[in-house]
mmCIF file of C-alpha atoms in Angstrom:
data_model
loop_
_atom_site.group_PDB
_atom_site.id
_atom_site.type_symbol
_atom_site.label_atom_id
_atom_site.label_comp_id
_atom_site.label_asym_id
_atom_site.label_seq_id
_atom_site.Cartn_x
_atom_site.Cartn_y
_atom_site.Cartn_z
ATOM 1 C CA MET A 1 0.000 0.000 0.000
ATOM 2 C CA LEU A 2 1.229 3.486 -0.885
ATOM 3 C CA ILE A 3 2.641 5.260 2.164
ATOM 4 C CA LYS A 4 0.751 8.462 2.967
ATOM 5 C CA LEU A 5 1.463 10.996 5.681
ATOM 6 C CA THR A 6 -1.046 12.448 8.117
ATOM 7 C CA GLU A 7 -1.381 16.229 8.340
ATOM 8 C CA TYR A 8 0.726 16.192 11.501
ATOM 9 C CA GLU A 9 3.413 14.125 9.760
ATOM 10 C CA LYS A 10 3.362 16.460 6.749
ATOM 11 C CA ASN A 11 3.975 19.415 9.042
ATOM 12 C CA ILE A 12 6.931 17.676 10.698
ATOM 13 C CA GLN A 13 8.202 16.585 7.294
ATOM 14 C CA GLN A 14 8.507 20.202 6.168
ATOM 15 C CA LYS A 15 10.620 20.946 9.225
ATOM 16 C CA ILE A 16 12.814 17.935 8.441
ATOM 17 C CA ILE A 17 13.263 19.056 4.820
ATOM 18 C CA LYS A 18 14.207 22.554 5.969
ATOM 19 C CA LEU A 19 16.738 21.106 8.411
ATOM 20 C CA LYS A 20 18.196 18.941 5.647
ATOM 21 C CA MET A 21 18.576 21.958 3.367
ATOM 22 C CA GLU A 22 20.410 23.813 6.121
ATOM 23 C CA SER A 23 22.754 20.839 6.526
ATOM 24 C CA GLY A 24 23.790 20.854 2.858
ATOM 25 C CA SER A 25 24.515 17.591 1.073
ATOM 26 C CA HIS A 26 24.934 15.619 4.302
ATOM 27 C CA SER A 27 22.168 14.479 6.614
ATOM 28 C CA PRO A 28 21.685 16.476 9.832
ATOM 29 C CA SER A 29 23.153 14.746 12.877
ATOM 30 C CA ILE A 30 20.927 13.172 15.517
ATOM 31 C CA PHE A 31 22.095 15.916 17.890
ATOM 32 C CA THR A 32 20.892 18.626 15.501
ATOM 33 C CA ILE A 33 17.546 16.861 15.075
ATOM 34 C CA ALA A 34 17.148 16.506 18.845
ATOM 35 C CA GLU A 35 17.858 20.210 19.303
ATOM 36 C CA LYS A 36 15.739 21.549 16.444
ATOM 37 C CA LEU A 37 12.933 18.965 16.513
ATOM 38 C CA PRO A 38 12.555 17.818 20.135
ATOM 39 C CA GLU A 39 9.175 16.259 19.299
ATOM 40 C CA LEU A 40 11.028 13.537 17.382
ATOM 41 C CA LYS A 41 12.650 10.579 19.108
ATOM 42 C CA ILE A 42 15.308 8.607 17.252
ATOM 43 C CA ASN A 43 15.459 5.020 18.471
ATOM 44 C CA ILE A 44 17.550 3.556 15.651
ATOM 45 C CA ASP A 45 20.029 5.480 13.504
ATOM 46 C CA SER A 46 19.970 3.679 10.157
ATOM 47 C CA CYS A 47 21.545 6.704 8.529
ATOM 48 C CA PHE A 48 24.962 6.526 10.225
ATOM 49 C CA LEU A 49 27.280 4.093 8.438
ATOM 50 C CA SER A 50 29.229 2.265 11.132
ATOM 51 C CA ASN A 51 29.728 -1.111 12.795
ATOM 52 C CA PRO A 52 27.967 -0.766 16.178
ATOM 53 C CA TYR A 53 29.669 -3.864 17.587
ATOM 54 C CA ALA A 54 33.104 -2.367 16.909
ATOM 55 C CA THR A 55 32.025 0.828 18.659
ATOM 56 C CA ALA A 56 31.140 -1.227 21.728
ATOM 57 C CA LEU A 57 34.541 -2.949 21.563
ATOM 58 C CA PHE A 58 36.339 0.400 21.421
ATOM 59 C CA LEU A 59 34.315 1.827 24.310
ATOM 60 C CA ARG A 60 35.151 -1.199 26.426
ATOM 61 C CA HIS A 61 38.845 -0.527 25.913
ATOM 62 C CA VAL A 62 38.410 3.187 26.623
ATOM 63 C CA LYS A 63 36.862 2.260 29.956
ATOM 64 C CA GLU A 64 39.568 -0.270 30.810
ATOM 65 C CA ASP A 65 42.546 1.739 29.523
ATOM 66 C CA LEU A 66 41.589 5.335 30.292
ATOM 67 C CA ILE A 67 38.674 5.703 32.671
ATOM 68 C CA ASP A 68 39.358 2.900 35.150
ATOM 69 C CA THR A 69 43.078 3.735 35.228
ATOM 70 C CA GLN A 70 42.485 7.507 35.439
ATOM 71 C CA LYS A 71 44.669 8.058 32.352
ATOM 72 C CA LEU A 72 41.924 10.029 30.618
ATOM 73 C CA ARG A 73 43.352 13.256 32.022
ATOM 74 C CA SER A 74 46.622 12.666 30.170
ATOM 75 C CA ILE A 75 44.761 12.268 26.871
ATOM 76 C CA LEU A 76 43.005 15.584 27.463
ATOM 77 C CA GLU A 77 45.843 17.528 29.069
ATOM 78 C CA PHE A 78 48.908 16.752 26.956
ATOM 79 C CA TYR A 79 49.703 17.337 23.303
ATOM 80 C CA PRO A 80 49.359 14.333 21.017
ATOM 81 C CA SER A 81 52.240 13.168 18.838
ATOM 82 C CA GLN A 82 52.919 14.899 15.546
ATOM 83 C CA ASN A 83 51.728 13.536 12.218
ATOM 84 C CA ASN A 84 54.971 11.747 11.316
ATOM 85 C CA VAL A 85 55.072 9.847 14.636
ATOM 86 C CA ILE A 86 51.520 8.536 14.270
ATOM 87 C CA SER A 87 52.167 7.799 10.586
ATOM 88 C CA LYS A 88 54.989 5.451 11.546
ATOM 89 C CA ILE A 89 52.773 3.601 14.029
ATOM 90 C CA VAL A 90 50.065 2.988 11.418
ATOM 91 C CA GLY A 91 52.508 2.444 8.554
ATOM 92 C CA ASP A 92 54.437 -0.244 10.420
ATOM 93 C CA PHE A 93 51.166 -2.047 11.127
ATOM 94 C CA ILE A 94 49.824 -2.049 7.555
ATOM 95 C CA GLY A 95 53.208 -2.479 5.849
ATOM 96 C CA ILE A 96 53.543 0.980 4.310
ATOM 97 C CA ASN A 97 56.575 3.258 4.703
ATOM 98 C CA ALA A 98 55.874 6.099 7.131
ATOM 99 C CA ASP A 99 57.052 8.610 4.502
ATOM 100 C CA ASN A 100 54.014 7.614 2.435
ATOM 101 C CA MET A 101 51.511 7.930 5.299
ATOM 102 C CA PHE A 102 49.427 10.985 6.123
ATOM 103 C CA ILE A 103 47.167 11.064 9.171
ATOM 104 C CA GLY A 104 44.063 13.211 8.777
ATOM 105 C CA ASN A 105 41.536 14.828 11.069
ATOM 106 C CA GLY A 106 38.948 12.540 9.520
ATOM 107 C CA ALA A 107 38.984 11.322 5.917
ATOM 108 C CA ILE A 108 37.136 14.476 4.881
ATOM 109 C CA GLU A 109 40.225 16.581 5.685
ATOM 110 C CA ILE A 110 42.341 14.330 3.475
ATOM 111 C CA ILE A 111 39.798 14.509 0.646
ATOM 112 C CA GLN A 112 39.825 18.297 0.783
ATOM 113 C CA ALA A 113 43.626 18.437 0.998
ATOM 114 C CA VAL A 114 44.035 16.127 -1.996
ATOM 115 C CA MET A 115 41.425 17.937 -4.093
ATOM 116 C CA HIS A 116 42.982 21.336 -3.379
ATOM 117 C CA ASN A 117 46.668 20.435 -3.591
ATOM 118 C CA PHE A 118 47.066 17.705 -6.212
ATOM 119 C CA VAL A 119 44.089 17.621 -8.566
ATOM 120 C CA GLY A 120 44.790 19.712 -11.642
ATOM 121 C CA SER A 121 42.632 20.983 -14.468
ATOM 122 C CA LYS A 122 40.368 17.957 -14.956
ATOM 123 C CA ILE A 123 38.957 15.155 -12.806
ATOM 124 C CA VAL A 124 36.537 12.331 -13.617
ATOM 125 C CA ILE A 125 34.126 11.375 -10.841
ATOM 126 C CA ASN A 126 31.669 8.490 -11.070
ATOM 127 C CA ILE A 127 28.056 9.179 -10.135
ATOM 128 C CA PRO A 128 26.226 8.439 -7.974
ATOM 129 C CA THR A 129 28.920 8.787 -5.334
ATOM 130 C CA PHE A 130 30.043 10.602 -2.184
ATOM 131 C CA SER A 131 29.352 14.274 -2.880
ATOM 132 C CA SER A 132 32.406 15.787 -1.152
ATOM 133 C CA TYR A 133 34.654 14.893 -4.069
ATOM 134 C CA TYR A 134 32.872 17.187 -6.492
ATOM 135 C CA GLU A 135 31.947 19.721 -3.809
ATOM 136 C CA PHE A 136 35.623 20.206 -2.878
ATOM 137 C CA ALA A 137 36.823 20.590 -6.470
ATOM 138 C CA LYS A 138 38.575 23.904 -7.116
ATOM 139 C CA GLU A 139 36.901 26.423 -9.405
ATOM 140 C CA SER A 140 39.758 25.926 -11.862
ATOM 141 C CA THR A 141 39.137 22.164 -12.014
ATOM 142 C CA LYS A 142 36.738 20.823 -14.620
ATOM 143 C CA VAL A 143 34.638 18.023 -13.135
ATOM 144 C CA VAL A 144 33.555 15.394 -15.665
ATOM 145 C CA TYR A 145 30.950 12.889 -14.487
ATOM 146 C CA TYR A 146 30.921 9.241 -15.496
ATOM 147 C CA GLN A 147 27.382 7.902 -15.092
ATOM 148 C CA LEU A 148 27.179 4.442 -13.561
ATOM 149 C CA SER A 149 24.439 2.451 -15.269
ATOM 150 C CA LYS A 150 21.224 1.722 -13.397
ATOM 151 C CA GLU A 151 20.672 -1.264 -15.683
ATOM 152 C CA ASN A 152 24.022 -2.625 -14.465
ATOM 153 C CA ASN A 153 23.015 -2.068 -10.810
ATOM 154 C CA TYR A 154 25.412 0.908 -10.672
ATOM 155 C CA MET A 155 28.366 -1.475 -10.930
ATOM 156 C CA LEU A 156 31.395 -0.137 -12.788
ATOM 157 C CA ASP A 157 31.623 -1.357 -16.395
ATOM 158 C CA LEU A 158 35.392 -1.705 -16.553
ATOM 159 C CA ASP A 159 35.889 -1.631 -20.329
ATOM 160 C CA ASP A 160 33.509 1.267 -20.874
ATOM 161 C CA TYR A 161 35.087 3.225 -18.015
ATOM 162 C CA ILE A 162 38.630 2.678 -19.292
ATOM 163 C CA ASN A 163 37.618 3.850 -22.779
ATOM 164 C CA PHE A 164 35.919 6.894 -21.244
ATOM 165 C CA ILE A 165 39.066 7.845 -19.309
ATOM 166 C CA LYS A 166 41.284 7.373 -22.364
ATOM 167 C CA LEU A 167 38.979 9.675 -24.319
ATOM 168 C CA GLU A 168 38.694 12.374 -21.619
ATOM 169 C CA LYS A 169 42.382 12.252 -20.558
ATOM 170 C CA PRO A 170 41.893 13.705 -17.042
ATOM 171 C CA ASP A 171 44.824 14.296 -14.712
ATOM 172 C CA SER A 172 42.841 12.755 -11.832
ATOM 173 C CA ILE A 173 40.115 10.174 -11.247
ATOM 174 C CA VAL A 174 38.219 9.041 -8.143
ATOM 175 C CA LEU A 175 37.162 5.485 -7.348
ATOM 176 C CA ILE A 176 35.254 4.868 -4.125
ATOM 177 C CA ASN A 177 35.548 1.163 -3.443
ATOM 178 C CA PRO A 178 33.073 -0.003 -2.271
ATOM 179 C CA ASN A 179 31.037 2.892 -3.590
ATOM 180 C CA ASN A 180 28.677 5.127 -1.624
ATOM 181 C CA PRO A 181 25.609 5.151 -1.881
ATOM 182 C CA ASP A 182 25.187 1.819 -3.728
ATOM 183 C CA GLY A 183 27.843 -0.432 -2.190
ATOM 184 C CA GLY A 184 29.237 -1.602 -5.532
ATOM 185 C CA TYR A 185 32.654 -3.259 -5.191
ATOM 186 C CA ILE A 186 35.528 -3.572 -7.677
ATOM 187 C CA SER A 187 37.455 -6.799 -7.075
ATOM 188 C CA TYR A 188 41.209 -6.831 -6.580
ATOM 189 C CA GLU A 189 41.864 -8.418 -9.987
ATOM 190 C CA LYS A 190 39.649 -5.939 -11.831
ATOM 191 C CA LEU A 191 41.184 -3.020 -9.967
ATOM 192 C CA LYS A 192 44.711 -4.114 -10.828
ATOM 193 C CA PHE A 193 43.736 -4.466 -14.497
ATOM 194 C CA LEU A 194 42.244 -0.972 -14.408
ATOM 195 C CA LEU A 195 45.388 0.505 -12.847
ATOM 196 C CA LYS A 196 47.582 -1.015 -15.551
ATOM 197 C CA GLU A 197 45.333 0.381 -18.283
ATOM 198 C CA LEU A 198 45.191 3.859 -16.730
ATOM 199 C CA TYR A 199 48.906 4.218 -15.986
ATOM 200 C CA PHE A 200 48.897 7.636 -17.680
ATOM 201 C CA VAL A 201 46.509 9.243 -15.150
ATOM 202 C CA LYS A 202 48.550 11.415 -12.796
ATOM 203 C CA ASN A 203 46.372 10.894 -9.696
ATOM 204 C CA ILE A 204 44.204 7.823 -9.131
ATOM 205 C CA ILE A 205 42.339 8.458 -5.883
ATOM 206 C CA ILE A 206 40.915 5.332 -4.259
ATOM 207 C CA ASP A 207 38.646 5.917 -1.289
ATOM 208 C CA GLU A 208 38.437 2.656 0.635
ATOM 209 C CA SER A 209 36.525 3.913 3.648
ATOM 210 C CA PHE A 210 34.179 0.902 3.477
ATOM 211 C CA ILE A 211 36.733 -1.749 2.495
ATOM 212 C CA HIS A 212 36.483 -3.581 5.840
ATOM 213 C CA PHE A 213 32.903 -4.561 4.957
ATOM 214 C CA ALA A 214 33.813 -5.951 1.524
ATOM 215 C CA PHE A 215 34.682 -9.583 0.873
ATOM 216 C CA GLU A 216 35.742 -11.832 -1.990
ATOM 217 C CA ASP A 217 35.341 -15.213 -0.292
ATOM 218 C CA LEU A 218 32.973 -16.797 2.206
ATOM 219 C CA GLU A 219 35.645 -16.742 4.902
ATOM 220 C CA TYR A 220 35.287 -12.943 4.770
ATOM 221 C CA ASN A 221 39.045 -12.410 4.780
ATOM 222 C CA GLN A 222 39.920 -8.765 5.078
ATOM 223 C CA ILE A 223 40.807 -7.227 1.734
ATOM 224 C CA ASN A 224 44.118 -5.401 1.567
ATOM 225 C CA ILE A 225 44.778 -3.535 -1.657
ATOM 226 C CA GLU A 226 46.979 -0.837 -0.171
ATOM 227 C CA PHE A 227 50.164 -2.698 -1.106
ATOM 228 C CA LEU A 228 49.315 -1.884 -4.754
ATOM 229 C CA PHE A 229 50.738 1.530 -3.916
ATOM 230 C CA LYS A 230 54.222 -0.002 -4.117
ATOM 231 C CA GLU A 231 53.533 -0.954 -7.745
ATOM 232 C CA PHE A 232 51.569 2.113 -8.888
ATOM 233 C CA ASP A 233 53.035 5.404 -7.653
ATOM 234 C CA ASN A 234 50.131 7.446 -9.050
ATOM 235 C CA LEU A 235 47.813 6.007 -6.388
ATOM 236 C CA ILE A 236 46.359 7.990 -3.510
ATOM 237 C CA PHE A 237 44.519 5.892 -0.931
ATOM 238 C CA ILE A 238 42.080 7.508 1.505
ATOM 239 C CA LYS A 239 40.716 5.600 4.500
ATOM 240 C CA SER A 240 38.150 6.756 7.053
ATOM 241 C CA MET A 241 38.161 4.952 10.399
ATOM 242 C CA SER A 242 34.724 6.126 11.540
ATOM 243 C CA LYS A 243 32.885 3.607 9.332
ATOM 244 C CA ASP A 244 34.619 0.579 10.836
ATOM 245 C CA PHE A 245 34.349 1.677 14.445
ATOM 246 C CA GLY A 246 31.587 4.277 14.713
ATOM 247 C CA ILE A 247 34.001 6.902 16.035
ATOM 248 C CA ALA A 248 33.119 9.846 13.802
ATOM 249 C CA GLY A 249 33.350 12.139 16.830
ATOM 250 C CA ILE A 250 37.079 11.443 17.167
ATOM 251 C CA ARG A 251 37.824 12.497 13.560
ATOM 252 C CA VAL A 252 40.544 10.161 12.315
ATOM 253 C CA GLY A 253 41.573 8.745 8.965
ATOM 254 C CA TYR A 254 44.702 8.182 6.951
ATOM 255 C CA GLY A 255 46.004 8.596 3.432
ATOM 256 C CA ILE A 256 48.691 6.766 1.482
ATOM 257 C CA MET A 257 50.475 8.719 -1.230
ATOM 258 C CA SER A 258 53.905 9.550 -2.631
ATOM 259 C CA LYS A 259 56.506 11.012 -0.277
ATOM 260 C CA ASP A 260 56.543 14.388 -2.031
ATOM 261 C CA LYS A 261 52.759 14.691 -1.663
ATOM 262 C CA VAL A 262 52.955 13.895 2.059
ATOM 263 C CA GLN A 263 55.712 16.466 2.523
ATOM 264 C CA LYS A 264 53.701 19.119 0.689
ATOM 265 C CA LEU A 265 50.742 18.595 3.011
ATOM 266 C CA LEU A 266 52.913 18.664 6.137
ATOM 267 C CA TYR A 267 54.524 21.912 4.994
ATOM 268 C CA ASN A 268 51.064 23.414 4.507
ATOM 269 C CA GLY A 269 49.816 23.179 8.078
ATOM 270 C CA TYR A 270 48.908 19.546 8.731
ATOM 271 C CA LEU A 271 51.839 18.798 11.029
ATOM 272 C CA TRP A 272 49.799 18.531 14.233
ATOM 273 C CA ASN A 273 46.242 17.734 13.223
ATOM 274 C CA SER A 274 45.352 14.682 15.341
ATOM 275 C CA SER A 275 43.755 14.719 18.774
ATOM 276 C CA GLY A 276 44.893 12.710 21.763
ATOM 277 C CA PHE A 277 41.852 10.479 21.366
ATOM 278 C CA ALA A 278 42.702 9.888 17.700
ATOM 279 C CA GLU A 279 46.241 8.885 18.630
ATOM 280 C CA TYR A 280 44.959 6.595 21.390
ATOM 281 C CA PHE A 281 42.597 4.920 18.935
ATOM 282 C CA LEU A 282 45.271 4.371 16.277
ATOM 283 C CA ARG A 283 47.689 2.916 18.828
ATOM 284 C CA LEU A 284 44.901 0.598 19.963
ATOM 285 C CA TYR A 285 43.931 -0.274 16.382
ATOM 286 C CA THR A 286 47.495 -1.321 15.586
ATOM 287 C CA ASN A 287 47.653 -3.630 18.611
ATOM 288 C CA LYS A 288 47.500 -7.206 17.278
ATOM 289 C CA ASP A 289 45.328 -8.574 20.092
ATOM 290 C CA PHE A 290 42.813 -5.768 19.649
ATOM 291 C CA PHE A 291 42.811 -6.142 15.879
ATOM 292 C CA ASP A 292 42.232 -9.898 16.086
ATOM 293 C CA GLU A 293 39.277 -9.282 18.388
ATOM 294 C CA TYR A 294 37.954 -6.619 16.044
ATOM 295 C CA ASN A 295 38.317 -8.930 13.043
ATOM 296 C CA LYS A 296 36.056 -11.562 14.622
ATOM 297 C CA ILE A 297 33.455 -8.859 15.258
ATOM 298 C CA ARG A 298 33.856 -7.580 11.689
ATOM 299 C CA ILE A 299 33.135 -11.008 10.197
ATOM 300 C CA GLY A 300 30.071 -11.550 12.377
ATOM 301 C CA TYR A 301 28.749 -8.117 11.443
ATOM 302 C CA ILE A 302 29.192 -8.784 7.715
ATOM 303 C CA LYS A 303 27.160 -11.994 8.003
ATOM 304 C CA GLU A 304 24.365 -10.214 9.882
ATOM 305 C CA THR A 305 24.432 -7.375 7.364
ATOM 306 C CA GLN A 306 24.066 -9.668 4.354
ATOM 307 C CA ASP A 307 21.133 -11.411 6.082
ATOM 308 C CA PHE A 308 19.595 -7.983 6.673
ATOM 309 C CA PHE A 309 19.944 -7.129 2.987
ATOM 310 C CA ASN A 310 18.193 -10.389 2.083
ATOM 311 C CA SER A 311 15.304 -9.435 4.381
ATOM 312 C CA LEU A 312 15.095 -5.998 2.771
ATOM 313 C CA GLY A 313 15.106 -7.627 -0.663
ATOM 314 C CA ALA A 314 12.108 -9.763 0.298
ATOM 315 C CA ILE A 315 9.941 -6.636 0.721
ATOM 316 C CA GLU A 316 7.841 -6.464 -2.446
ATOM 317 C CA GLN A 317 7.916 -2.664 -2.667
ATOM 318 C CA PHE A 318 11.731 -2.629 -2.721
ATOM 319 C CA LYS A 319 14.553 -3.258 -5.128
ATOM 320 C CA VAL A 320 17.770 -3.682 -3.145
ATOM 321 C CA TYR A 321 20.957 -3.129 -5.121
ATOM 322 C CA PRO A 322 23.926 -5.502 -4.569
ATOM 323 C CA SER A 323 26.127 -4.162 -1.777
ATOM 324 C CA LYS A 324 29.391 -5.200 -0.173
ATOM 325 C CA THR A 325 29.243 -2.508 2.453
ATOM 326 C CA ASN A 326 27.194 -2.040 5.613
ATOM 327 C CA PHE A 327 24.412 -0.140 3.843
ATOM 328 C CA ALA A 328 21.956 -0.881 1.070
ATOM 329 C CA LEU A 329 20.733 1.351 -1.717
ATOM 330 C CA VAL A 330 16.993 0.706 -1.913
ATOM 331 C CA GLU A 331 14.663 1.799 -4.708
ATOM 332 C CA ILE A 332 10.995 2.168 -3.755
ATOM 333 C CA LEU A 333 8.888 0.729 -6.566
ATOM 334 C CA ASP A 334 5.247 1.284 -5.558
ATOM 335 C CA GLY A 335 5.046 5.039 -6.172
ATOM 336 C CA THR A 336 5.805 6.112 -2.587
ATOM 337 C CA SER A 337 8.205 9.050 -2.579
ATOM 338 C CA SER A 338 11.510 8.553 -0.794
ATOM 339 C CA GLU A 339 10.847 11.653 1.317
ATOM 340 C CA ASP A 340 7.465 10.323 2.485
ATOM 341 C CA PHE A 341 8.984 6.932 3.308
ATOM 342 C CA VAL A 342 11.909 8.396 5.262
ATOM 343 C CA SER A 343 9.593 10.827 7.068
ATOM 344 C CA LYS A 344 7.146 8.073 8.046
ATOM 345 C CA MET A 345 9.956 5.880 9.380
ATOM 346 C CA LEU A 346 11.390 8.723 11.450
ATOM 347 C CA ILE A 347 8.203 10.341 12.754
ATOM 348 C CA LYS A 348 6.161 7.229 13.530
ATOM 349 C CA TYR A 349 8.787 4.546 14.122
ATOM 350 C CA GLY A 350 11.795 6.534 15.351
ATOM 351 C CA ILE A 351 14.062 5.091 12.650
ATOM 352 C CA TYR A 352 16.399 7.553 10.941
ATOM 353 C CA MET A 353 17.207 6.780 7.287
ATOM 354 C CA ARG A 354 18.643 8.772 4.411
ATOM 355 C CA THR A 355 16.739 9.824 1.344
ATOM 356 C CA CYS A 356 18.920 9.957 -1.770
ATOM 357 C CA LYS A 357 16.836 12.687 -3.384
ATOM 358 C CA ASP A 358 19.876 14.979 -3.549
ATOM 359 C CA LYS A 359 22.253 12.392 -5.025
ATOM 360 C CA ILE A 360 23.147 13.261 -8.592
ATOM 361 C CA GLY A 361 23.226 10.236 -10.864
ATOM 362 C CA LEU A 362 20.193 8.501 -9.343
ATOM 363 C CA ASN A 363 16.901 8.428 -11.230
ATOM 364 C CA GLY A 364 14.026 7.179 -9.092
ATOM 365 C CA GLU A 365 12.884 7.047 -5.483
ATOM 366 C CA PHE A 366 15.926 5.900 -3.529
ATOM 367 C CA VAL A 367 16.821 5.593 0.141
ATOM 368 C CA ARG A 368 19.975 4.358 1.840
ATOM 369 C CA ILE A 369 19.527 2.058 4.825
ATOM 370 C CA ALA A 370 22.435 1.184 7.125
ATOM 371 C CA SER A 371 22.802 -2.119 8.940
ATOM 372 C CA ARG A 372 22.808 -1.868 12.726
ATOM 373 C CA THR A 373 22.722 -4.573 15.411
ATOM 374 C CA PHE A 374 20.774 -7.787 14.827
ATOM 375 C CA ASP A 375 17.932 -6.688 17.128
ATOM 376 C CA GLU A 376 17.774 -3.217 15.577
ATOM 377 C CA ASN A 377 17.702 -4.666 12.062
ATOM 378 C CA GLU A 378 14.794 -6.900 13.077
ATOM 379 C CA ILE A 379 12.884 -3.837 14.288
ATOM 380 C CA VAL A 380 13.663 -1.989 11.047
ATOM 381 C CA ILE A 381 12.306 -4.833 8.893
ATOM 382 C CA LYS A 382 9.158 -5.174 11.004
ATOM 383 C CA SER A 383 8.567 -1.399 10.963
ATOM 384 C CA ILE A 384 8.919 -1.205 7.180
ATOM 385 C CA HIS A 385 6.361 -3.986 6.733
ATOM 386 C CA ASN A 386 3.987 -2.176 9.094
ATOM 387 C CA ALA A 387 4.454 1.132 7.278
ATOM 388 C CA PHE A 388 3.411 -0.385 3.957
ATOM 389 C CA LYS A 389 0.374 -2.062 5.569
ATOM 390 C CA GLU A 390 -1.114 1.174 6.955
#
């Protein structure tokens, strides 16, 4: 049944739309919603893209390492290490030379730094994708869009893309792998083939913020493509840590790039851009015992997430696009608008989702739904069924 809003819900919806417009291309935070729309109660945040089990693991260690031992004061009181010190810690752990590592105050800082310092006169960006890449492009940079095909489930057509790049001859390209908002994944073998074909592109930016949720086998072994940097020196890797661990408030990510690029960024004011909490997290992340514990949680979460996607796909009003991330791109097929669906889920059921109305490159009524805990996912599925039965 077509979802329709009551007059009360329509009134609240207009406030939500206004708040979204004020927030730009990103969804307003739950804190902003709570402040501006106190009549709404968010029970489940299916907008935020993170592994909630990993967040719980991190918080347990914060309690044991910092709060119970009263070391929290040191984290707050003293300066953290400089960028090159933290780079060595992370680089040693992932097998990358520290000279090629750049620690960012969140991946978004690295994206902006790369777009402003290294991208030249022309960049090709696939759509739909994460909007910050084209939003941060300099005025002097021509942005050329490569449209991912809806008929191909927004998966990258490798041959067509390579021909497109050879024709356009950009100095830079962006590949988000897996992609946001659809979750499409380029396998290691296909990516390596692409890199060999596009050797002439000066900057190949690969954003692997969701790579920990991707898999190529049913053992869910963690995919590591960063070592390709040693073979292709035109690569720039960007990695957010907030998606894996739900620690967006800490603001931490890292980049892998040539030594001269790292040095240019450090000389331009990024020498001391990590907080004490960010340094604590990265030291914890690079601890083998912690990482092994995290990896078990990661695998369990992937299995739950894929089961959740199957449940979403069983809803007759939905088309769920193939995803190897922790979120699904969902097309609503029964004529219900994405804004009405998202508003109904938030206002009546307290479930916060993201409409993709503002995503360029999407044609239809799309929403993005993140996987949460098993119990929360069960509530989401039940609530969606109820919404369509009203």
